Coordinates of C-alpha atoms in Angstrom, one line a residue:
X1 CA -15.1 6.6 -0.7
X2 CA -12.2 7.3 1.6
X3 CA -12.2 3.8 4.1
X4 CA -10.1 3.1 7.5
X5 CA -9.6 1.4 10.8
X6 CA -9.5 4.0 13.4
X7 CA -9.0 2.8 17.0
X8 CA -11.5 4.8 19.1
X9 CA -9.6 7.0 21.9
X10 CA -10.3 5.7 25.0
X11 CA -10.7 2.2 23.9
X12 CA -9.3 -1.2 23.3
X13 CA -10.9 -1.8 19.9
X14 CA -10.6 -1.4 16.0
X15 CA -13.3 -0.3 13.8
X16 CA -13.4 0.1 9.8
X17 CA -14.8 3.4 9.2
X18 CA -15.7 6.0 6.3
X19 CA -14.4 9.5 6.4
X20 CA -16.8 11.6 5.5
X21 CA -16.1 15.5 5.7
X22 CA -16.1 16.5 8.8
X23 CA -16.8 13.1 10.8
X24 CA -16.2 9.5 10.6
X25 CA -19.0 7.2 9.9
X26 CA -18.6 3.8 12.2
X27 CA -18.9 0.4 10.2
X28 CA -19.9 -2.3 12.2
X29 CA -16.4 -4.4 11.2
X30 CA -13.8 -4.4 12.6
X31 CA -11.3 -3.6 10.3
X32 CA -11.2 -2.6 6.3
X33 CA -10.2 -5.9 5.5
X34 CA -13.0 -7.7 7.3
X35 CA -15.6 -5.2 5.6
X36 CA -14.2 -6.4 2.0
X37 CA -14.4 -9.5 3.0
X38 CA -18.2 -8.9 3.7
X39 CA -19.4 -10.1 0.4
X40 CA -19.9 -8.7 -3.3
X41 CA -21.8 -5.7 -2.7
X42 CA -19.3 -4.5 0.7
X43 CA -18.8 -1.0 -1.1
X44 CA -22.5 -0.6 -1.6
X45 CA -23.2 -1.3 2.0
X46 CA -20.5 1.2 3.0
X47 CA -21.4 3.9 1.0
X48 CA -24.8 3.7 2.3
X49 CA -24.6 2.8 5.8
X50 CA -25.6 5.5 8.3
X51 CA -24.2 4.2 11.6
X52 CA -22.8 5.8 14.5
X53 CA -20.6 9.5 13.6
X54 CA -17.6 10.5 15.7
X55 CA -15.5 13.3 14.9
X56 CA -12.2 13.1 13.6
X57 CA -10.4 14.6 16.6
X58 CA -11.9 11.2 18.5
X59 CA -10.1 8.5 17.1
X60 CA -6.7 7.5 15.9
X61 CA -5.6 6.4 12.3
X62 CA -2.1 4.6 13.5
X63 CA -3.0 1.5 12.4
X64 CA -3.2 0.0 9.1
X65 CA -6.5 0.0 7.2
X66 CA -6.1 -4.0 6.8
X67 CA -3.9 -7.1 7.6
X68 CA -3.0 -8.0 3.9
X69 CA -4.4 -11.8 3.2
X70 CA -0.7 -12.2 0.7
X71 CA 1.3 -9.7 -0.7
X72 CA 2.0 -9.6 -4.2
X73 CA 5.1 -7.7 -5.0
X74 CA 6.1 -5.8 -8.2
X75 CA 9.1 -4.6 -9.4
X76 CA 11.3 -3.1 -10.8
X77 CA 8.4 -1.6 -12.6
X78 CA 9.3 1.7 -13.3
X79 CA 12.1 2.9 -16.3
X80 CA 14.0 4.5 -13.7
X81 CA 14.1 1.6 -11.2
X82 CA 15.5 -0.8 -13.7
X83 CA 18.4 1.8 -14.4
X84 CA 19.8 2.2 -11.4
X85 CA 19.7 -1.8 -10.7
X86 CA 21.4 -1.7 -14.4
X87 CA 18.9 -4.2 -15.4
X88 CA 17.3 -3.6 -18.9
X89 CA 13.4 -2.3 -19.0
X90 CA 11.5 -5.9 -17.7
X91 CA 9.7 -8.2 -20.9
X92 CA 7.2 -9.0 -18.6
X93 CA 5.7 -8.3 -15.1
X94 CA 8.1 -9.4 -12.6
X95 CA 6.3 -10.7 -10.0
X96 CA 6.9 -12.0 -6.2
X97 CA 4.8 -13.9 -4.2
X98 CA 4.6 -13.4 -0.3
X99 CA 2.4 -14.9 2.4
X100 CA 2.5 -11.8 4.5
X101 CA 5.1 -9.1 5.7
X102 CA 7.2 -10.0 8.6
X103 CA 6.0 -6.4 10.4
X104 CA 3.0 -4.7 9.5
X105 CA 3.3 -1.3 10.2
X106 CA 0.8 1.8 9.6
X107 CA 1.1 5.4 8.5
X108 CA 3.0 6.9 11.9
X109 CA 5.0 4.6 13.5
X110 CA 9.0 4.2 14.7
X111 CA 11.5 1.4 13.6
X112 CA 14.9 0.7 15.4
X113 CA 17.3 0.1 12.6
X114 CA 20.2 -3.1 13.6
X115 CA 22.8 -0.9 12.3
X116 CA 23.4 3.0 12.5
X117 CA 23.4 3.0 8.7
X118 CA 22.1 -0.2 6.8
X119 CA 22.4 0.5 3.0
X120 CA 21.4 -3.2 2.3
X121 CA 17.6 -2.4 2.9
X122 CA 15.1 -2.1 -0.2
X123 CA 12.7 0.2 0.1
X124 CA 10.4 2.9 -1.3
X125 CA 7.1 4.7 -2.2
X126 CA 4.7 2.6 -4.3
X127 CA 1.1 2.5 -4.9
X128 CA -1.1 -0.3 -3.4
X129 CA -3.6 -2.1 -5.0
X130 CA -6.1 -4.2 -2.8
X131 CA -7.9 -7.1 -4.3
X132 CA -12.0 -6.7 -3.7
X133 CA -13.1 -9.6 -5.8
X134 CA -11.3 -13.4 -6.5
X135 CA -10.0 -14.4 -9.8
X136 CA -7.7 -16.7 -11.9
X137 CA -6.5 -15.6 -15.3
X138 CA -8.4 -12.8 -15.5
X139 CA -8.9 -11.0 -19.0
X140 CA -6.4 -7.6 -18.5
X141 CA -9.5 -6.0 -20.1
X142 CA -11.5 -6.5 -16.6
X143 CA -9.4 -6.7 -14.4
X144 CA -10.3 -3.1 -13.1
X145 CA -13.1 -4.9 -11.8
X146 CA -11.0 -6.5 -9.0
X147 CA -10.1 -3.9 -7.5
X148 CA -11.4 -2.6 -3.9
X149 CA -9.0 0.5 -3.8
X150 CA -6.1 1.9 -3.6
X151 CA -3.3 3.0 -0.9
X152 CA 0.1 4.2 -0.6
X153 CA 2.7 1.7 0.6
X154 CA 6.4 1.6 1.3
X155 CA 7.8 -1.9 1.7
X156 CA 11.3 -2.2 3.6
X157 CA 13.1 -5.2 2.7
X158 CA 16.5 -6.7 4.3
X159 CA 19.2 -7.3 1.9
X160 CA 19.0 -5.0 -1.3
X161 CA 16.6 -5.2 -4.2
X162 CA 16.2 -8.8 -5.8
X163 CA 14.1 -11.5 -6.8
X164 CA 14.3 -13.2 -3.4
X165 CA 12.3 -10.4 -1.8
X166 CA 9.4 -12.9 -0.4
X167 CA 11.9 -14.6 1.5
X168 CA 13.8 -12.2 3.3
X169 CA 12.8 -10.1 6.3
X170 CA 10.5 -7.2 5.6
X171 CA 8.5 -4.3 7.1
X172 CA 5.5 -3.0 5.1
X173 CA 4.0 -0.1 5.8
X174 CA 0.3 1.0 4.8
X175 CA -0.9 4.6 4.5
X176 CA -4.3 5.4 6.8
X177 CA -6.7 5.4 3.7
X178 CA -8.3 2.8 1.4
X179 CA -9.6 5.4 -1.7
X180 CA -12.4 3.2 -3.7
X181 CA -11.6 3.8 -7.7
X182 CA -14.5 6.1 -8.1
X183 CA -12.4 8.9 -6.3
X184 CA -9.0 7.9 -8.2
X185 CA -8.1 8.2 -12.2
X186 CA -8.7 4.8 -13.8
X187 CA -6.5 2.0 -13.2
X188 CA -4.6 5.0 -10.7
X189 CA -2.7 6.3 -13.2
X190 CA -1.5 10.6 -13.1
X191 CA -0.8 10.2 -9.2
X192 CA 2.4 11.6 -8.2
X193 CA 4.5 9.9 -6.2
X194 CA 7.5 10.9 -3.6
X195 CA 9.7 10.2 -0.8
X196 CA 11.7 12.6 1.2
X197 CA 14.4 10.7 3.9
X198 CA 15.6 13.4 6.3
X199 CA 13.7 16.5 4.5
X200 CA 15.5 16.0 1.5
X201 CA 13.7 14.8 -1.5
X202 CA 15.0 11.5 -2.7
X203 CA 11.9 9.9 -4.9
X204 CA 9.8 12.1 -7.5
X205 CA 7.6 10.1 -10.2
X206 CA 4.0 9.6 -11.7
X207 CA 2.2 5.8 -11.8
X208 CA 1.9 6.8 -14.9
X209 CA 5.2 5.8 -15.6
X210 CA 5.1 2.3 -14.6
X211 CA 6.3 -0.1 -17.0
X212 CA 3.2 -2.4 -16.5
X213 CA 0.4 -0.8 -15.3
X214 CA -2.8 -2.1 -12.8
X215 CA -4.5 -3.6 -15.3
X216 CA -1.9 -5.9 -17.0
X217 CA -0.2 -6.9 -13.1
X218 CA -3.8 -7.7 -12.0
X219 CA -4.2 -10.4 -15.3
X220 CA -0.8 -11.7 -14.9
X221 CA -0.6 -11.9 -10.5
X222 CA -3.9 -14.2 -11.3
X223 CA -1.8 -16.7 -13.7
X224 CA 0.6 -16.8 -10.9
X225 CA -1.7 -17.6 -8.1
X226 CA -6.0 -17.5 -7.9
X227 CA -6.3 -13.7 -6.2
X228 CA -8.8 -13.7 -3.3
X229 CA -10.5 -10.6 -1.6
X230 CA -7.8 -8.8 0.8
X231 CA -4.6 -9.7 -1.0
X232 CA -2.3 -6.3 -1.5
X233 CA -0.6 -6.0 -5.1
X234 CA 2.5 -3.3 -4.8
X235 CA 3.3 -1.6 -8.0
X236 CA 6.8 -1.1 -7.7
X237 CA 8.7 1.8 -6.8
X238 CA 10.8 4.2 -8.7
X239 CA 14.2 4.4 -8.8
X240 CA 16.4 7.1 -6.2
X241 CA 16.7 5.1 -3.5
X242 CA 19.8 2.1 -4.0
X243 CA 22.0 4.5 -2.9
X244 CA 20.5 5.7 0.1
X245 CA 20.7 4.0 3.5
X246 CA 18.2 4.6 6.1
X247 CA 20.0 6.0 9.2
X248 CA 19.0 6.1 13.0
X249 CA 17.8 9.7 13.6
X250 CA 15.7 10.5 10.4
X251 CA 11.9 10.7 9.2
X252 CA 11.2 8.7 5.5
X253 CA 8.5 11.0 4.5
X254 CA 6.4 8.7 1.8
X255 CA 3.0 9.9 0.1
X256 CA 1.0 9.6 -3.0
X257 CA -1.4 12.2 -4.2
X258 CA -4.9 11.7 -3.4
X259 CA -4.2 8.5 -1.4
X260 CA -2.2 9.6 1.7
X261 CA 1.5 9.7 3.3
X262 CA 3.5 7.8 5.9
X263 CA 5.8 9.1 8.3
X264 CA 8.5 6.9 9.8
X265 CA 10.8 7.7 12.3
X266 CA 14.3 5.8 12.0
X267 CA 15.7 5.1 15.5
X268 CA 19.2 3.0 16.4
X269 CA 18.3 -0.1 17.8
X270 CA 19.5 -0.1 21.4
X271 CA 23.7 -1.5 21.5
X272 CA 24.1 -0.1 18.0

């Protein structure tokens, strides 16, 4: 299944909804998030329900498909990540914990950046992972289990790559669509990933190049902290974008096969 919130033109409301071909299918939550949150058999009960159909010129998809419970960041986590933070290839998943972005942001929206040029912000494409079912040291074996589906991401953070990420001011973004793993490769590996800031392309890789893939960050995210339904897991994003600032005046194109893009449109913050 292909799941989001859609805010229904016209009016001052959310709604999770499938996407079906030609039509969305109304779920009677309000968001993504709260249908997940809906018990064990929530994909069941989405795949079957035949509620109320708009088309898909009636709504908007500018909002995210759900407010992350935590975030749980990855990275580096690909080969070429790791290089150009001349750090060696990581022993182990390295893994931060956040309670929640600072901004959530969806797949079309605008950021005013402090500075005409800030080439202290970390960010890039990665693939999002959202946690259907809880856990604590789960066996890497099932940890496929656990997941809800998956979505692309792009995760600004003040102050350059490091290990203090989940303290420091950040901006996620989310991609409209939630894709269920029965529409994605298992564990959503062969997806290509890229990123284009300004037209030019400045990020080209597959998931199946991360270091450590779903599976193994699923098991060792639920040694760090007992995963609940809702929580986000970002894979990590591949390396080409340390020495490129975001700049006032440009669109950071982000977008993962199969799951969706992002479009964000960098403006100067107003005295800049």
């Amino acid at each position: 299944m292909r799941l989001t919130t859609i805010r229904i033109t016209g009016e001052d409301r959310t709604t999770a909804a499938r996407v079906d071909k030609k039509h969305y299918t109304l779920l009677p939550h309000a968001d993504v998030g709260a249908l997940i949150a809906s018990g064990p058999e929530w994909d069941r009960t989405a795949a079957a329900h035949k509620g109320e159909r708009i088309p898909l010129h009636a709504a908007e998809t500018t909002d995210p498909p759900l407010i992350p419970r935590r975030v749980i960041r990855a990275g580096p986590n690909y080969p070429t990540r790791a290089k150009e933070l001349n750090q060696p290839r990581p022993a182990e998943p390295p893994l931060a914990l956040m309670a929640r972005p600072h901004t959530l942001m969806g797949p079309r929206a605008a950021l005013p950046l402090p500075t005409p040029s800030d080439p202290g912000t970390d960010w890039g494409v990665e693939l999002g992972v959202v946690i259907s079912r809880p856990g604590r040291d789960i066996p890497t074996i099932t940890a496929l289990r656990h997941v809800a589906g998956y979505v692309v991401v792009n995760h600004l953070c003040a102050g350059g790559p490091g290990p203090d990420s989940s303290v420091r001011p950040s901006v996620l973004l989310m991609g409209a669509t939630l894709v269920t793993p029965d529409l994605v490769p298992m564990g959503g590996r062969g997806l290509t990933l890229t990123s284009t800031l300004g037209g030019r392309l400045v990020q080209r890789a597959n998931t199946s190049d991360l270091c450590f893939d779903v599976a193994t960050l699923i098991g060792h995210a639920s040694k760090l902290t007992a995963l609940r339904p809702g929580d986000l897991l970002t894979t990590g994003t591949p390396g080409g974008t340390l020495h490129r600032p975001l700049e006032g005046g440009l669109t950071l194109h982000t977008a993962i096969t199969g799951l969706g893009d992002i479009d964000l449109s960098l403006t100067a913050a107003q005295g800049a």
